[in-house]
mmCIF file of C-alpha atoms in Angstrom:
data_model
loop_
_atom_site.group_PDB
_atom_site.id
_atom_site.type_symbol
_atom_site.label_atom_id
_atom_site.label_comp_id
_atom_site.label_asym_id
_atom_site.label_seq_id
_atom_site.Cartn_x
_atom_site.Cartn_y
_atom_site.Cartn_z
ATOM 1 C CA ASP A 930 103.039 77.629 14.830
ATOM 2 C CA ALA A 931 105.642 78.187 17.569
ATOM 3 C CA GLY A 932 104.484 79.933 20.631
ATOM 4 C CA VAL A 933 106.521 82.098 22.780
ATOM 5 C CA THR A 934 109.824 80.585 23.915
ATOM 6 C CA GLN A 935 112.090 81.697 26.519
ATOM 7 C CA SER A 936 115.671 80.634 27.715
ATOM 8 C CA PRO A 937 116.948 79.486 29.818
ATOM 9 C CA THR A 938 114.226 77.747 31.904
ATOM 10 C CA HIS A 939 116.078 77.884 35.121
ATOM 11 C CA LEU A 940 119.022 80.064 36.406
ATOM 12 C CA ILE A 941 121.080 80.545 39.722
ATOM 13 C CA LYS A 942 123.106 83.664 40.185
ATOM 14 C CA THR A 943 124.798 85.198 43.294
ATOM 15 C CA ARG A 944 124.115 88.808 44.337
ATOM 16 C CA GLY A 945 125.918 91.518 42.356
ATOM 17 C CA GLN A 946 126.074 89.251 39.187
ATOM 18 C CA GLN A 947 124.416 90.377 35.832
ATOM 19 C CA VAL A 948 122.001 88.064 33.931
ATOM 20 C CA THR A 949 120.594 88.063 30.491
ATOM 21 C CA LEU A 950 117.112 86.349 29.699
ATOM 22 C CA ARG A 951 115.924 85.600 26.049
ATOM 23 C CA CYS A 952 112.555 85.546 24.435
ATOM 24 C CA SER A 953 111.346 84.579 21.044
ATOM 25 C CA PRO A 954 107.781 86.033 20.371
ATOM 26 C CA LYS A 955 105.100 83.933 18.798
ATOM 27 C CA SER A 956 105.204 83.503 14.974
ATOM 28 C CA GLY A 957 103.594 86.795 13.459
ATOM 29 C CA HIS A 958 104.032 88.805 16.683
ATOM 30 C CA ASP A 959 106.146 91.931 16.747
ATOM 31 C CA THR A 960 105.932 93.153 20.343
ATOM 32 C CA VAL A 961 107.481 91.768 23.516
ATOM 33 C CA SER A 962 106.510 92.734 27.022
ATOM 34 C CA TRP A 963 108.493 91.485 29.972
ATOM 35 C CA TYR A 964 106.913 90.856 33.522
ATOM 36 C CA GLN A 965 108.433 89.891 36.896
ATOM 37 C CA GLN A 966 106.324 87.335 39.049
ATOM 38 C CA ALA A 967 107.424 86.755 42.583
ATOM 39 C CA LEU A 968 106.403 83.859 44.572
ATOM 40 C CA GLY A 969 102.689 84.035 45.518
ATOM 41 C CA GLN A 970 102.139 87.453 43.656
ATOM 42 C CA GLY A 971 100.779 88.223 40.183
ATOM 43 C CA PRO A 972 103.066 89.282 37.233
ATOM 44 C CA GLN A 973 104.213 92.941 37.360
ATOM 45 C CA PHE A 974 105.139 94.633 34.164
ATOM 46 C CA ILE A 975 108.758 95.656 33.568
ATOM 47 C CA PHE A 976 108.712 97.030 30.020
ATOM 48 C CA GLN A 977 107.732 96.732 26.564
ATOM 49 C CA TYR A 978 109.631 96.639 23.304
ATOM 50 C CA TYR A 979 108.137 97.432 19.793
ATOM 51 C CA GLU A 980 110.104 98.335 16.874
ATOM 52 C CA GLU A 981 113.254 97.882 18.580
ATOM 53 C CA GLU A 982 112.640 100.569 21.125
ATOM 54 C CA GLU A 983 111.357 100.558 24.576
ATOM 55 C CA ARG A 984 107.784 101.855 24.410
ATOM 56 C CA GLN A 985 106.494 101.589 27.945
ATOM 57 C CA ARG A 986 108.030 101.009 31.215
ATOM 58 C CA GLY A 987 106.714 99.883 34.753
ATOM 59 C CA ASN A 988 108.155 100.826 38.021
ATOM 60 C CA PHE A 989 111.463 99.084 38.059
ATOM 61 C CA PRO A 990 114.867 100.487 38.392
ATOM 62 C CA ASP A 991 117.491 101.013 35.810
ATOM 63 C CA ARG A 992 119.204 98.020 36.576
ATOM 64 C CA PHE A 993 116.484 96.177 34.252
ATOM 65 C CA SER A 994 117.140 96.916 30.831
ATOM 66 C CA GLY A 995 116.369 95.465 27.447
ATOM 67 C CA HIS A 996 116.630 95.058 23.962
ATOM 68 C CA GLN A 997 114.765 93.994 20.856
ATOM 69 C CA PHE A 998 116.375 92.645 17.659
ATOM 70 C CA PRO A 999 115.097 93.066 14.072
ATOM 71 C CA ASN A 1000 113.823 89.702 14.058
ATOM 72 C CA TYR A 1001 111.454 90.742 17.170
ATOM 73 C CA SER A 1002 113.214 88.596 19.787
ATOM 74 C CA SER A 1003 114.224 90.202 22.876
ATOM 75 C CA GLU A 1004 116.434 90.242 25.946
ATOM 76 C CA LEU A 1005 116.082 91.251 29.496
ATOM 77 C CA ASN A 1006 119.114 92.347 31.303
ATOM 78 C CA VAL A 1007 119.354 92.441 35.125
ATOM 79 C CA ASN A 1008 122.573 94.172 36.546
ATOM 80 C CA ALA A 1009 123.871 94.102 40.094
ATOM 81 C CA LEU A 1010 121.302 91.338 41.033
ATOM 82 C CA LEU A 1011 119.735 91.560 44.595
ATOM 83 C CA LEU A 1012 118.198 88.740 46.537
ATOM 84 C CA GLY A 1013 114.671 90.402 45.689
ATOM 85 C CA ASP A 1014 115.230 89.810 42.073
ATOM 86 C CA SER A 1015 114.464 86.105 42.485
ATOM 87 C CA ALA A 1016 111.340 85.411 40.675
ATOM 88 C CA LEU A 1017 109.744 84.091 37.626
ATOM 89 C CA TYR A 1018 110.504 86.214 34.688
ATOM 90 C CA LEU A 1019 107.877 86.096 31.920
ATOM 91 C CA CYS A 1020 107.851 87.227 28.431
ATOM 92 C CA ALA A 1021 104.615 88.041 26.515
ATOM 93 C CA SER A 1022 104.268 88.703 22.812
ATOM 94 C CA SER A 1023 101.512 90.458 20.875
ATOM 95 C CA LEU A 1024 100.839 91.848 17.398
ATOM 96 C CA GLY A 1025 100.996 95.688 18.009
ATOM 97 C CA THR A 1026 101.516 97.028 21.548
ATOM 98 C CA SER A 1027 98.070 96.243 23.082
ATOM 99 C CA GLN A 1028 98.851 93.912 25.922
ATOM 100 C CA GLU A 1029 95.118 92.716 25.828
ATOM 101 C CA THR A 1030 95.953 90.239 23.203
ATOM 102 C CA GLN A 1031 99.231 89.063 24.415
ATOM 103 C CA TYR A 1032 100.452 85.309 24.773
ATOM 104 C CA PHE A 1033 102.913 84.464 27.714
ATOM 105 C CA GLY A 1034 106.015 82.312 27.574
ATOM 106 C CA PRO A 1035 106.728 79.531 29.887
ATOM 107 C CA GLY A 1036 109.058 81.824 31.885
ATOM 108 C CA THR A 1037 112.529 81.811 33.209
ATOM 109 C CA ARG A 1038 112.816 81.031 36.810
ATOM 110 C CA LEU A 1039 115.664 83.007 38.439
ATOM 111 C CA LEU A 1040 117.081 82.397 41.977
ATOM 112 C CA VAL A 1041 119.783 84.805 43.354
ATOM 113 C CA LEU A 1042 121.692 83.592 46.235
ATOM 114 C CA ARG B 573 96.110 99.813 48.786
ATOM 115 C CA LYS B 574 96.854 97.527 45.798
ATOM 116 C CA GLU B 575 95.446 98.372 42.690
ATOM 117 C CA VAL B 576 93.935 94.867 42.042
ATOM 118 C CA GLU B 577 92.762 92.917 45.122
ATOM 119 C CA GLN B 578 91.576 89.345 45.167
ATOM 120 C CA ASP B 579 90.115 86.778 47.651
ATOM 121 C CA PRO B 580 93.355 85.319 49.095
ATOM 122 C CA GLY B 581 92.050 81.867 49.103
ATOM 123 C CA PRO B 582 92.902 78.962 48.782
ATOM 124 C CA PHE B 583 89.687 77.536 47.745
ATOM 125 C CA ASN B 584 89.241 73.689 48.193
ATOM 126 C CA VAL B 585 86.003 72.494 46.788
ATOM 127 C CA PRO B 586 84.601 69.145 45.828
ATOM 128 C CA GLU B 587 84.079 68.130 42.088
ATOM 129 C CA GLY B 588 80.766 69.520 40.864
ATOM 130 C CA ALA B 589 80.751 72.343 43.325
ATOM 131 C CA THR B 590 80.114 76.123 42.311
ATOM 132 C CA VAL B 591 82.768 78.383 43.210
ATOM 133 C CA ALA B 592 83.023 82.201 42.947
ATOM 134 C CA PHE B 593 86.064 84.500 43.075
ATOM 135 C CA ASN B 594 85.936 88.191 43.553
ATOM 136 C CA CYS B 595 88.221 90.911 42.634
ATOM 137 C CA THR B 596 88.075 94.850 43.500
ATOM 138 C CA TYR B 597 90.068 97.427 41.476
ATOM 139 C CA SER B 598 91.159 100.972 42.672
ATOM 140 C CA ASN B 599 91.243 102.780 39.492
ATOM 141 C CA SER B 600 87.750 104.124 38.394
ATOM 142 C CA ALA B 601 89.336 104.864 34.984
ATOM 143 C CA SER B 602 90.070 101.218 34.478
ATOM 144 C CA GLN B 603 88.981 100.310 30.890
ATOM 145 C CA SER B 604 88.942 96.624 30.389
ATOM 146 C CA PHE B 605 89.030 93.604 32.489
ATOM 147 C CA PHE B 606 90.289 89.807 32.264
ATOM 148 C CA TRP B 607 90.541 86.701 34.050
ATOM 149 C CA TYR B 608 93.579 84.675 33.419
ATOM 150 C CA ARG B 609 94.384 80.980 34.714
ATOM 151 C CA GLN B 610 97.773 80.013 35.729
ATOM 152 C CA ASP B 611 98.637 76.429 36.533
ATOM 153 C CA CYS B 612 101.308 75.515 38.819
ATOM 154 C CA ARG B 613 104.823 76.411 37.559
ATOM 155 C CA LYS B 614 103.207 77.503 34.136
ATOM 156 C CA GLU B 615 102.669 80.737 32.340
ATOM 157 C CA PRO B 616 99.287 82.640 32.735
ATOM 158 C CA LYS B 617 96.787 82.069 30.158
ATOM 159 C CA LEU B 618 93.776 84.120 29.081
ATOM 160 C CA LEU B 619 90.449 82.438 30.314
ATOM 161 C CA MET B 620 88.154 85.291 29.257
ATOM 162 C CA SER B 621 87.580 88.951 28.876
ATOM 163 C CA VAL B 622 84.819 90.524 31.111
ATOM 164 C CA TYR B 623 82.482 92.719 29.530
ATOM 165 C CA SER B 624 80.013 95.313 31.141
ATOM 166 C CA SER B 625 77.088 93.096 30.402
ATOM 167 C CA GLY B 626 78.573 90.067 31.859
ATOM 168 C CA ASN B 627 79.644 87.236 29.813
ATOM 169 C CA GLU B 628 79.495 83.276 29.873
ATOM 170 C CA ASP B 629 81.698 80.727 28.468
ATOM 171 C CA GLY B 630 80.620 77.216 29.117
ATOM 172 C CA ARG B 631 80.839 76.764 32.976
ATOM 173 C CA PHE B 632 82.461 80.172 33.400
ATOM 174 C CA THR B 633 80.565 83.298 33.995
ATOM 175 C CA ALA B 634 82.400 86.779 34.568
ATOM 176 C CA GLN B 635 80.631 89.800 35.793
ATOM 177 C CA LEU B 636 81.637 93.386 36.042
ATOM 178 C CA ASN B 637 80.270 96.052 38.171
ATOM 179 C CA ARG B 638 81.897 99.328 37.369
ATOM 180 C CA ALA B 639 80.032 101.343 40.076
ATOM 181 C CA SER B 640 81.513 99.136 42.883
ATOM 182 C CA GLN B 641 84.670 98.451 40.977
ATOM 183 C CA TYR B 642 84.240 94.833 41.354
ATOM 184 C CA ILE B 643 84.605 91.842 39.157
ATOM 185 C CA SER B 644 83.799 88.241 39.690
ATOM 186 C CA LEU B 645 84.265 84.806 38.176
ATOM 187 C CA LEU B 646 81.823 81.986 38.754
ATOM 188 C CA ILE B 647 82.674 78.344 37.856
ATOM 189 C CA ARG B 648 79.746 75.877 37.822
ATOM 190 C CA ASP B 649 80.182 72.115 37.999
ATOM 191 C CA SER B 650 83.812 72.397 38.958
ATOM 192 C CA LYS B 651 86.317 69.615 37.447
ATOM 193 C CA LEU B 652 89.395 68.485 38.614
ATOM 194 C CA SER B 653 91.005 70.167 35.791
ATOM 195 C CA ASP B 654 89.870 73.460 36.982
ATOM 196 C CA SER B 655 92.428 73.467 39.729
ATOM 197 C CA ALA B 656 94.555 76.422 39.099
ATOM 198 C CA THR B 657 95.406 79.934 40.173
ATOM 199 C CA TYR B 658 93.087 82.477 38.909
ATOM 200 C CA LEU B 659 94.359 85.926 38.222
ATOM 201 C CA CYS B 660 92.256 89.071 37.919
ATOM 202 C CA VAL B 661 93.641 91.531 35.326
ATOM 203 C CA VAL B 662 92.749 95.201 34.962
ATOM 204 C CA ASN B 663 93.751 97.572 32.145
ATOM 205 C CA GLU B 664 94.110 100.827 33.766
ATOM 206 C CA GLY B 665 94.346 102.556 30.533
ATOM 207 C CA ASN B 666 97.353 103.448 28.389
ATOM 208 C CA ASN B 667 98.050 99.671 28.041
ATOM 209 C CA ASP B 668 98.830 99.628 31.872
ATOM 210 C CA MET B 669 97.930 96.090 32.899
ATOM 211 C CA ARG B 670 97.630 95.314 36.531
ATOM 212 C CA PHE B 671 97.429 91.653 37.762
ATOM 213 C CA GLY B 672 95.895 90.684 41.082
ATOM 214 C CA ALA B 673 98.045 88.222 43.353
ATOM 215 C CA GLY B 674 95.645 85.347 42.306
ATOM 216 C CA THR B 675 93.378 83.037 43.929
ATOM 217 C CA ARG B 676 94.324 79.432 44.267
ATOM 218 C CA LEU B 677 91.428 76.879 43.522
ATOM 219 C CA THR B 678 92.033 73.176 44.295
ATOM 220 C CA VAL B 679 89.151 70.790 43.130
ATOM 221 C CA LYS B 680 89.062 67.521 44.945
ATOM 222 C CA PRO B 681 87.439 64.248 43.930
#
């Protein structure tokens, strides 16, 4: 039973660039939530995708966008990268939109120079 | 004020010690509560949910005080493998999960 997988594991970008992060949910799950975890902080909710639509969004600017595919996998896109976007980006999957039963992937560590 | 606040830590304790972590939350309408564990450079994993009556899972005991908006986690007989960051998580309703910044625990031989 495959758990949540994310790619790439690490990424280095420069300010102003764009980045796409990918997530495959745990087998049997249909909902994907994305979180940003800055160093020394807890994860902060970015948004959630269910049935290929954004269902809920945290306090993040429009530079952060996403997509969910028919196979439930998801992408997180960040445009016009800022130094402050450097963080661990975590994907979590669940069956249904309740985040109380979610499983996290290993994350993608993004460094913006 | 942060929605979820935790003891800043770090906590450095010897094996076998009992250690307690505290967490306060600001939204009195919060509905459910959790403790997650996050190992260094790994993803968070659910440790336990926190119920109003308090609950225990082996060496771990979680307590909730709604009146004081306070959650605690007690670890008895600490093991080296308990070394991790412990995240307090509050569901403020409408699936709005808020994570604390975490408390780091190091258990030493």
